[in-house]
mmCIF file with all atom_site columns, C-alpha atoms and ligand atoms in Angstrom:
data_model
loop_
_atom_site.group_PDB
_atom_site.id
_atom_site.type_symbol
_atom_site.label_atom_id
_atom_site.label_alt_id
_atom_site.label_comp_id
_atom_site.label_asym_id
_atom_site.label_entity_id
_atom_site.label_seq_id
_atom_site.pdbx_PDB_ins_code
_atom_site.Cartn_x
_atom_site.Cartn_y
_atom_site.Cartn_z
_atom_site.occupancy
_atom_site.B_iso_or_equiv
_atom_site.pdbx_formal_charge
_atom_site.auth_seq_id
_atom_site.auth_comp_id
_atom_site.auth_asym_id
_atom_site.auth_atom_id
_atom_site.pdbx_PDB_model_num
ATOM   1   C CA . MET A 1 1   ? -117.946 36.191 -63.010 1.00 96.00 ? 1   MET A CA 1
ATOM   2   C CA . VAL A 1 2   ? -116.810 38.823 -65.291 1.00 98.00 ? 2   VAL A CA 1
ATOM   3   C CA . LYS A 1 3   ? -113.426 40.278 -64.301 1.00 98.00 ? 3   LYS A CA 1
ATOM   4   C CA . VAL A 1 4   ? -112.326 43.879 -65.082 1.00 98.00 ? 4   VAL A CA 1
ATOM   5   C CA . LEU A 1 5   ? -108.873 45.253 -64.398 1.00 98.00 ? 5   LEU A CA 1
ATOM   6   C CA . PHE A 1 6   ? -108.026 48.947 -64.651 1.00 98.00 ? 6   PHE A CA 1
ATOM   7   C CA . VAL A 1 7   ? -104.363 49.778 -65.210 1.00 98.00 ? 7   VAL A CA 1
ATOM   8   C CA . CYS A 1 8   ? -102.280 52.927 -65.001 1.00 98.00 ? 8   CYS A CA 1
ATOM   9   C CA . LEU A 1 9   ? -98.714  53.651 -64.326 1.00 98.00 ? 9   LEU A CA 1
ATOM   10  C CA . GLY A 1 10  ? -98.489  53.995 -60.563 1.00 98.00 ? 10  GLY A CA 1
ATOM   11  C CA . ASN A 1 11  ? -101.887 52.552 -59.439 1.00 98.00 ? 11  ASN A CA 1
ATOM   12  C CA . ILE A 1 12  ? -102.235 55.384 -57.010 1.00 98.00 ? 12  ILE A CA 1
ATOM   13  C CA . CYS A 1 13  ? -104.119 58.072 -59.013 1.00 98.00 ? 13  CYS A CA 1
ATOM   14  C CA . ARG A 1 14  ? -106.091 57.060 -62.155 1.00 98.00 ? 14  ARG A CA 1
ATOM   15  C CA . SER A 1 15  ? -106.645 53.292 -62.012 1.00 98.00 ? 15  SER A CA 1
ATOM   16  C CA . PRO A 1 16  ? -107.744 53.169 -58.304 1.00 98.00 ? 16  PRO A CA 1
ATOM   17  C CA . MET A 1 17  ? -110.080 55.954 -59.067 1.00 98.00 ? 17  MET A CA 1
ATOM   18  C CA . ALA A 1 18  ? -111.556 53.964 -61.997 1.00 99.00 ? 18  ALA A CA 1
ATOM   19  C CA . GLU A 1 19  ? -111.844 50.919 -59.795 1.00 99.00 ? 19  GLU A CA 1
ATOM   20  C CA . ALA A 1 20  ? -113.754 52.767 -57.087 1.00 98.00 ? 20  ALA A CA 1
ATOM   21  C CA . ILE A 1 21  ? -116.078 54.483 -59.547 1.00 99.00 ? 21  ILE A CA 1
ATOM   22  C CA . PHE A 1 22  ? -116.704 51.287 -61.565 1.00 98.00 ? 22  PHE A CA 1
ATOM   23  C CA . ARG A 1 23  ? -117.430 49.320 -58.451 1.00 98.00 ? 23  ARG A CA 1
ATOM   24  C CA . HIS A 1 24  ? -119.812 52.077 -57.395 1.00 98.00 ? 24  HIS A CA 1
ATOM   25  C CA . LEU A 1 25  ? -121.630 51.819 -60.788 1.00 98.00 ? 25  LEU A CA 1
ATOM   26  C CA . VAL A 1 26  ? -121.700 48.069 -60.664 1.00 98.00 ? 26  VAL A CA 1
ATOM   27  C CA . LYS A 1 27  ? -123.290 48.237 -57.122 1.00 98.00 ? 27  LYS A CA 1
ATOM   28  C CA . GLU A 1 28  ? -125.882 50.747 -58.377 1.00 98.00 ? 28  GLU A CA 1
ATOM   29  C CA . ARG A 1 29  ? -126.925 48.156 -60.958 1.00 98.00 ? 29  ARG A CA 1
ATOM   30  C CA . GLY A 1 30  ? -126.902 45.312 -58.366 1.00 98.00 ? 30  GLY A CA 1
ATOM   31  C CA . LEU A 1 31  ? -124.279 43.542 -60.383 1.00 98.00 ? 31  LEU A CA 1
ATOM   32  C CA . GLU A 1 32  ? -121.775 43.078 -57.701 1.00 97.00 ? 32  GLU A CA 1
ATOM   33  C CA . GLU A 1 33  ? -122.149 39.198 -57.627 1.00 98.00 ? 33  GLU A CA 1
ATOM   34  C CA . GLN A 1 34  ? -121.449 39.183 -61.343 1.00 98.00 ? 34  GLN A CA 1
ATOM   35  C CA . ILE A 1 35  ? -118.675 41.637 -61.925 1.00 98.00 ? 35  ILE A CA 1
ATOM   36  C CA . GLN A 1 36  ? -115.362 41.652 -60.102 1.00 98.00 ? 36  GLN A CA 1
ATOM   37  C CA . VAL A 1 37  ? -113.180 44.851 -60.170 1.00 98.00 ? 37  VAL A CA 1
ATOM   38  C CA . ASP A 1 38  ? -109.496 45.344 -59.585 1.00 98.00 ? 38  ASP A CA 1
ATOM   39  C CA . SER A 1 39  ? -106.726 47.735 -60.487 1.00 98.00 ? 39  SER A CA 1
ATOM   40  C CA . ALA A 1 40  ? -102.893 47.660 -60.933 1.00 98.00 ? 40  ALA A CA 1
ATOM   41  C CA . GLY A 1 41  ? -100.023 49.726 -62.110 1.00 98.00 ? 41  GLY A CA 1
ATOM   42  C CA . THR A 1 42  ? -97.342  48.858 -64.738 1.00 98.00 ? 42  THR A CA 1
ATOM   43  C CA . GLY A 1 43  ? -94.764  50.361 -62.355 1.00 98.00 ? 43  GLY A CA 1
ATOM   44  C CA . ASN A 1 44  ? -93.833  49.263 -58.794 1.00 98.00 ? 44  ASN A CA 1
ATOM   45  C CA . TRP A 1 45  ? -92.908  52.417 -57.109 1.00 97.00 ? 45  TRP A CA 1
ATOM   46  C CA . HIS A 1 46  ? -96.032  52.694 -54.941 1.00 98.00 ? 46  HIS A CA 1
ATOM   47  C CA . VAL A 1 47  ? -96.846  49.060 -54.226 1.00 98.00 ? 47  VAL A CA 1
ATOM   48  C CA . GLY A 1 48  ? -98.777  48.720 -50.937 1.00 98.00 ? 48  GLY A CA 1
ATOM   49  C CA . LYS A 1 49  ? -99.774  52.406 -50.807 1.00 98.00 ? 49  LYS A CA 1
ATOM   50  C CA . PRO A 1 50  ? -103.346 53.786 -50.568 1.00 98.00 ? 50  PRO A CA 1
ATOM   51  C CA . PRO A 1 51  ? -104.643 56.021 -53.390 1.00 98.00 ? 51  PRO A CA 1
ATOM   52  C CA . HIS A 1 52  ? -103.102 59.400 -53.854 1.00 98.00 ? 52  HIS A CA 1
ATOM   53  C CA . GLU A 1 53  ? -104.587 62.242 -51.600 1.00 98.00 ? 53  GLU A CA 1
ATOM   54  C CA . GLY A 1 54  ? -106.056 63.839 -54.682 1.00 98.00 ? 54  GLY A CA 1
ATOM   55  C CA . THR A 1 55  ? -107.879 60.721 -55.660 1.00 98.00 ? 55  THR A CA 1
ATOM   56  C CA . GLN A 1 56  ? -109.054 60.187 -52.170 1.00 98.00 ? 56  GLN A CA 1
ATOM   57  C CA . GLN A 1 57  ? -110.409 63.757 -51.970 1.00 98.00 ? 57  GLN A CA 1
ATOM   58  C CA . ILE A 1 58  ? -112.391 63.634 -55.167 1.00 98.00 ? 58  ILE A CA 1
ATOM   59  C CA . LEU A 1 59  ? -113.824 60.265 -54.409 1.00 98.00 ? 59  LEU A CA 1
ATOM   60  C CA . THR A 1 60  ? -114.849 61.411 -50.854 1.00 98.00 ? 60  THR A CA 1
ATOM   61  C CA . GLU A 1 61  ? -116.476 64.567 -52.301 1.00 98.00 ? 61  GLU A CA 1
ATOM   62  C CA . ASN A 1 62  ? -118.558 62.251 -54.575 1.00 98.00 ? 62  ASN A CA 1
ATOM   63  C CA . GLU A 1 63  ? -119.362 59.782 -51.830 1.00 98.00 ? 63  GLU A CA 1
ATOM   64  C CA . ILE A 1 64  ? -117.587 56.884 -53.527 1.00 98.00 ? 64  ILE A CA 1
ATOM   65  C CA . ASP A 1 65  ? -116.087 54.307 -51.263 1.00 98.00 ? 65  ASP A CA 1
ATOM   66  C CA . PHE A 1 66  ? -112.356 53.478 -51.826 1.00 98.00 ? 66  PHE A CA 1
ATOM   67  C CA . SER A 1 67  ? -111.678 51.595 -48.529 1.00 97.00 ? 67  SER A CA 1
ATOM   68  C CA . GLY A 1 68  ? -109.055 48.920 -48.719 1.00 97.00 ? 68  GLY A CA 1
ATOM   69  C CA . LEU A 1 69  ? -107.526 49.971 -52.015 1.00 98.00 ? 69  LEU A CA 1
ATOM   70  C CA . LYS A 1 70  ? -103.678 49.326 -52.078 1.00 98.00 ? 70  LYS A CA 1
ATOM   71  C CA . ALA A 1 71  ? -101.390 49.691 -55.013 1.00 98.00 ? 71  ALA A CA 1
ATOM   72  C CA . ARG A 1 72  ? -100.023 46.595 -56.732 1.00 98.00 ? 72  ARG A CA 1
ATOM   73  C CA . GLN A 1 73  ? -98.043  45.915 -59.876 1.00 98.00 ? 73  GLN A CA 1
ATOM   74  C CA . VAL A 1 74  ? -99.671  44.149 -62.809 1.00 98.00 ? 74  VAL A CA 1
ATOM   75  C CA . ILE A 1 75  ? -98.350  40.609 -63.387 1.00 97.00 ? 75  ILE A CA 1
ATOM   76  C CA . ARG A 1 76  ? -98.590  38.396 -66.479 1.00 95.00 ? 76  ARG A CA 1
ATOM   77  C CA . GLU A 1 77  ? -101.107 36.173 -64.887 1.00 96.00 ? 77  GLU A CA 1
ATOM   78  C CA . ASP A 1 78  ? -103.524 39.063 -64.666 1.00 97.00 ? 78  ASP A CA 1
ATOM   79  C CA . LEU A 1 79  ? -103.708 38.971 -68.449 1.00 96.00 ? 79  LEU A CA 1
ATOM   80  C CA . GLN A 1 80  ? -105.103 35.509 -68.384 1.00 94.00 ? 80  GLN A CA 1
ATOM   81  C CA . GLN A 1 81  ? -107.359 36.131 -65.301 1.00 96.00 ? 81  GLN A CA 1
ATOM   82  C CA . PHE A 1 82  ? -109.156 39.235 -66.401 1.00 97.00 ? 82  PHE A CA 1
ATOM   83  C CA . ASP A 1 83  ? -111.750 39.471 -69.211 1.00 97.00 ? 83  ASP A CA 1
ATOM   84  C CA . TYR A 1 84  ? -111.390 43.219 -69.629 1.00 98.00 ? 84  TYR A CA 1
ATOM   85  C CA . ILE A 1 85  ? -108.045 44.988 -69.164 1.00 98.00 ? 85  ILE A CA 1
ATOM   86  C CA . ILE A 1 86  ? -108.525 48.675 -69.398 1.00 98.00 ? 86  ILE A CA 1
ATOM   87  C CA . GLY A 1 87  ? -105.505 50.983 -69.603 1.00 98.00 ? 87  GLY A CA 1
ATOM   88  C CA . MET A 1 88  ? -105.703 54.742 -68.911 1.00 98.00 ? 88  MET A CA 1
ATOM   89  C CA . ASP A 1 89  ? -103.433 55.924 -71.688 1.00 98.00 ? 89  ASP A CA 1
ATOM   90  C CA . ALA A 1 90  ? -101.647 54.734 -74.734 1.00 98.00 ? 90  ALA A CA 1
ATOM   91  C CA . GLU A 1 91  ? -98.403  54.042 -72.711 1.00 98.00 ? 91  GLU A CA 1
ATOM   92  C CA . ASN A 1 92  ? -100.268 51.765 -70.371 1.00 98.00 ? 92  ASN A CA 1
ATOM   93  C CA . VAL A 1 93  ? -101.780 49.865 -73.269 1.00 98.00 ? 93  VAL A CA 1
ATOM   94  C CA . GLY A 1 94  ? -98.294  49.617 -74.880 1.00 97.00 ? 94  GLY A CA 1
ATOM   95  C CA . ASN A 1 95  ? -96.755  48.273 -71.667 1.00 98.00 ? 95  ASN A CA 1
ATOM   96  C CA . LEU A 1 96  ? -99.633  45.841 -71.306 1.00 98.00 ? 96  LEU A CA 1
ATOM   97  C CA . GLY A 1 97  ? -99.190  44.629 -74.861 1.00 96.00 ? 97  GLY A CA 1
ATOM   98  C CA . ARG A 1 98  ? -95.502  43.992 -74.369 1.00 96.00 ? 98  ARG A CA 1
ATOM   99  C CA . LEU A 1 99  ? -96.357  41.996 -71.117 1.00 96.00 ? 99  LEU A CA 1
ATOM   100 C CA . ALA A 1 100 ? -98.858  39.926 -73.123 1.00 94.00 ? 100 ALA A CA 1
ATOM   101 C CA . GLY A 1 101 ? -96.317  39.248 -75.826 1.00 91.00 ? 101 GLY A CA 1
ATOM   102 C CA . HIS A 1 102 ? -97.664  36.912 -78.468 1.00 85.00 ? 102 HIS A CA 1
ATOM   103 C CA . ASN A 1 103 ? -100.731 35.978 -76.587 1.00 80.00 ? 103 ASN A CA 1
ATOM   104 C CA . ARG A 1 104 ? -103.367 37.226 -78.880 1.00 77.00 ? 104 ARG A CA 1
ATOM   105 C CA . SER A 1 105 ? -106.326 36.106 -76.774 1.00 86.00 ? 105 SER A CA 1
ATOM   106 C CA . VAL A 1 106 ? -105.833 38.964 -74.333 1.00 92.00 ? 106 VAL A CA 1
ATOM   107 C CA . ARG A 1 107 ? -108.159 41.846 -74.525 1.00 94.00 ? 107 ARG A CA 1
ATOM   108 C CA . ILE A 1 108 ? -106.531 45.121 -73.821 1.00 97.00 ? 108 ILE A CA 1
ATOM   109 C CA . GLU A 1 109 ? -108.163 48.484 -74.363 1.00 98.00 ? 109 GLU A CA 1
ATOM   110 C CA . ARG A 1 110 ? -107.966 52.085 -73.586 1.00 98.00 ? 110 ARG A CA 1
ATOM   111 C CA . LEU A 1 111 ? -110.720 53.514 -71.374 1.00 98.00 ? 111 LEU A CA 1
ATOM   112 C CA . LEU A 1 112 ? -111.449 56.606 -73.341 1.00 98.00 ? 112 LEU A CA 1
ATOM   113 C CA . ASP A 1 113 ? -111.927 54.602 -76.564 1.00 98.00 ? 113 ASP A CA 1
ATOM   114 C CA . TYR A 1 114 ? -115.348 53.819 -75.063 1.00 98.00 ? 114 TYR A CA 1
ATOM   115 C CA . VAL A 1 115 ? -116.350 57.385 -75.248 1.00 98.00 ? 115 VAL A CA 1
ATOM   116 C CA . PRO A 1 116 ? -115.017 58.666 -78.589 1.00 98.00 ? 116 PRO A CA 1
ATOM   117 C CA . HIS A 1 117 ? -117.383 61.685 -78.560 1.00 98.00 ? 117 HIS A CA 1
ATOM   118 C CA . LEU A 1 118 ? -115.310 63.256 -75.862 1.00 98.00 ? 118 LEU A CA 1
ATOM   119 C CA . HIS A 1 119 ? -112.338 63.556 -78.361 1.00 98.00 ? 119 HIS A CA 1
ATOM   120 C CA . VAL A 1 120 ? -109.917 62.731 -75.511 1.00 98.00 ? 120 VAL A CA 1
ATOM   121 C CA . GLU A 1 121 ? -107.837 59.608 -76.018 1.00 98.00 ? 121 GLU A CA 1
ATOM   122 C CA . ASP A 1 122 ? -105.700 59.338 -72.796 1.00 98.00 ? 122 ASP A CA 1
ATOM   123 C CA . VAL A 1 123 ? -106.698 60.075 -69.291 1.00 98.00 ? 123 VAL A CA 1
ATOM   124 C CA . PRO A 1 124 ? -104.159 62.759 -68.394 1.00 98.00 ? 124 PRO A CA 1
ATOM   125 C CA . ASP A 1 125 ? -101.962 61.833 -65.355 1.00 97.00 ? 125 ASP A CA 1
ATOM   126 C CA . PRO A 1 126 ? -102.923 63.962 -62.412 1.00 97.00 ? 126 PRO A CA 1
ATOM   127 C CA . TYR A 1 127 ? -99.687  62.964 -60.704 1.00 96.00 ? 127 TYR A CA 1
ATOM   128 C CA . TYR A 1 128 ? -98.164  65.559 -63.035 1.00 95.00 ? 128 TYR A CA 1
ATOM   129 C CA . THR A 1 129 ? -101.167 67.815 -63.861 1.00 94.00 ? 129 THR A CA 1
ATOM   130 C CA . GLY A 1 130 ? -102.783 68.007 -60.382 1.00 96.00 ? 130 GLY A CA 1
ATOM   131 C CA . ASN A 1 131 ? -106.075 67.995 -62.004 1.00 97.00 ? 131 ASN A CA 1
ATOM   132 C CA . PHE A 1 132 ? -107.993 65.270 -60.335 1.00 98.00 ? 132 PHE A CA 1
ATOM   133 C CA . ASP A 1 133 ? -111.410 66.784 -61.229 1.00 98.00 ? 133 ASP A CA 1
ATOM   134 C CA . GLU A 1 134 ? -110.747 66.481 -64.899 1.00 98.00 ? 134 GLU A CA 1
ATOM   135 C CA . VAL A 1 135 ? -109.649 62.873 -64.356 1.00 98.00 ? 135 VAL A CA 1
ATOM   136 C CA . TYR A 1 136 ? -112.822 62.177 -62.349 1.00 98.00 ? 136 TYR A CA 1
ATOM   137 C CA . GLN A 1 137 ? -115.001 63.425 -65.175 1.00 98.00 ? 137 GLN A CA 1
ATOM   138 C CA . LEU A 1 138 ? -113.310 61.444 -67.928 1.00 98.00 ? 138 LEU A CA 1
ATOM   139 C CA . VAL A 1 139 ? -112.921 58.156 -65.912 1.00 98.00 ? 139 VAL A CA 1
ATOM   140 C CA . THR A 1 140 ? -116.647 58.355 -64.846 1.00 98.00 ? 140 THR A CA 1
ATOM   141 C CA . ALA A 1 141 ? -117.842 58.940 -68.480 1.00 98.00 ? 141 ALA A CA 1
ATOM   142 C CA . GLY A 1 142 ? -115.628 55.933 -69.622 1.00 98.00 ? 142 GLY A CA 1
ATOM   143 C CA . CYS A 1 143 ? -116.630 53.749 -66.845 1.00 99.00 ? 143 CYS A CA 1
ATOM   144 C CA . LYS A 1 144 ? -120.336 54.274 -67.474 1.00 98.00 ? 144 LYS A CA 1
ATOM   145 C CA . GLN A 1 145 ? -120.012 53.342 -71.104 1.00 98.00 ? 145 GLN A CA 1
ATOM   146 C CA . LEU A 1 146 ? -117.749 50.417 -70.463 1.00 98.00 ? 146 LEU A CA 1
ATOM   147 C CA . LEU A 1 147 ? -120.411 48.993 -67.989 1.00 98.00 ? 147 LEU A CA 1
ATOM   148 C CA . GLU A 1 148 ? -123.058 49.313 -70.679 1.00 98.00 ? 148 GLU A CA 1
ATOM   149 C CA . VAL A 1 149 ? -120.906 47.471 -73.113 1.00 98.00 ? 149 VAL A CA 1
ATOM   150 C CA . ILE A 1 150 ? -120.059 44.665 -70.558 1.00 98.00 ? 150 ILE A CA 1
ATOM   151 C CA . ILE A 1 151 ? -123.795 44.330 -69.748 1.00 98.00 ? 151 ILE A CA 1
ATOM   152 C CA . LYS A 1 152 ? -124.669 43.826 -73.349 1.00 98.00 ? 152 LYS A CA 1
ATOM   153 C CA . GLU A 1 153 ? -121.743 41.657 -74.271 1.00 98.00 ? 153 GLU A CA 1
ATOM   154 C CA . GLN A 1 154 ? -122.092 39.328 -71.270 1.00 97.00 ? 154 GLN A CA 1
ATOM   155 C CA . SER A 1 155 ? -125.953 39.418 -71.322 1.00 97.00 ? 155 SER A CA 1
ATOM   156 C CA . LEU A 1 156 ? -126.078 40.530 -67.663 1.00 97.00 ? 156 LEU A CA 1
ATOM   157 C CA . LYS A 1 157 ? -129.309 41.341 -65.913 1.00 86.00 ? 157 LYS A CA 1
HETATM 158 P P1 . 4NP B 2 .   ? -101.105 57.086 -61.903 1.00 72.71 ? 201 4NP B P1 1
HETATM 159 O O1 . 4NP B 2 .   ? -100.113 58.296 -61.612 1.00 72.71 ? 201 4NP B O1 1
HETATM 160 O O2 . 4NP B 2 .   ? -100.400 56.238 -63.018 1.00 72.71 ? 201 4NP B O2 1
HETATM 161 O O3 . 4NP B 2 .   ? -102.371 57.598 -62.440 1.00 72.71 ? 201 4NP B O3 1
HETATM 162 O O4 . 4NP B 2 .   ? -101.165 56.225 -60.595 1.00 72.71 ? 201 4NP B O4 1
HETATM 163 C C1 . 4NP B 2 .   ? -98.821  58.192 -61.310 1.00 72.71 ? 201 4NP B C1 1
HETATM 164 C C2 . 4NP B 2 .   ? -98.400  57.925 -59.968 1.00 72.71 ? 201 4NP B C2 1
HETATM 165 C C3 . 4NP B 2 .   ? -97.043  57.869 -59.724 1.00 72.71 ? 201 4NP B C3 1
HETATM 166 C C4 . 4NP B 2 .   ? -96.059  58.094 -60.749 1.00 72.71 ? 201 4NP B C4 1
HETATM 167 C C5 . 4NP B 2 .   ? -96.585  58.324 -62.053 1.00 72.71 ? 201 4NP B C5 1
HETATM 168 C C6 . 4NP B 2 .   ? -97.789  58.348 -62.246 1.00 72.71 ? 201 4NP B C6 1
HETATM 169 N N1 . 4NP B 2 .   ? -94.629  58.004 -60.435 1.00 72.71 ? 201 4NP B N1 1
HETATM 170 O O5 . 4NP B 2 .   ? -93.932  58.279 -61.310 1.00 72.71 ? 201 4NP B O5 1
HETATM 171 O O6 . 4NP B 2 .   ? -94.333  57.761 -59.251 1.00 72.71 ? 201 4NP B O6 1
#
């Protein structure tokens, strides 16, 4: 089983959106028995809460299931458990790197580094911008490319 963890700050806007979109893409490919998806936040303010209304709305509009999603905080063990740890912005990646400490075997990446042609490095935080549509477009593009890379790297069929 390949394990993918999406990480943002609060785990209520961007990373749950990425989790839902990525799971949807995985299902479309019939890979749900081979790829496990989760998300978490570096902060703990919203632990236990469902996704932000804006995230719920855009996912509903696009017929992407997000049932059961609840915010949680990332823990050090996640870094051992997950094969792909994908931050939404440079701050998330920095915080994850500090959590990993000297453990060099942990693979931590930024989602939009998978889609360099978009020339956007960080997924903007819609908690502050209010622009969930922009986030949906960016996260979808990143997730599609990430899935292609995982399929190739892990020789999934
Ligand atoms: P997210 O957005 O990291 O995309 O879930 C945020 C949600 C909450 C806060 C910040 C960002 N907050 O400061 O409470």
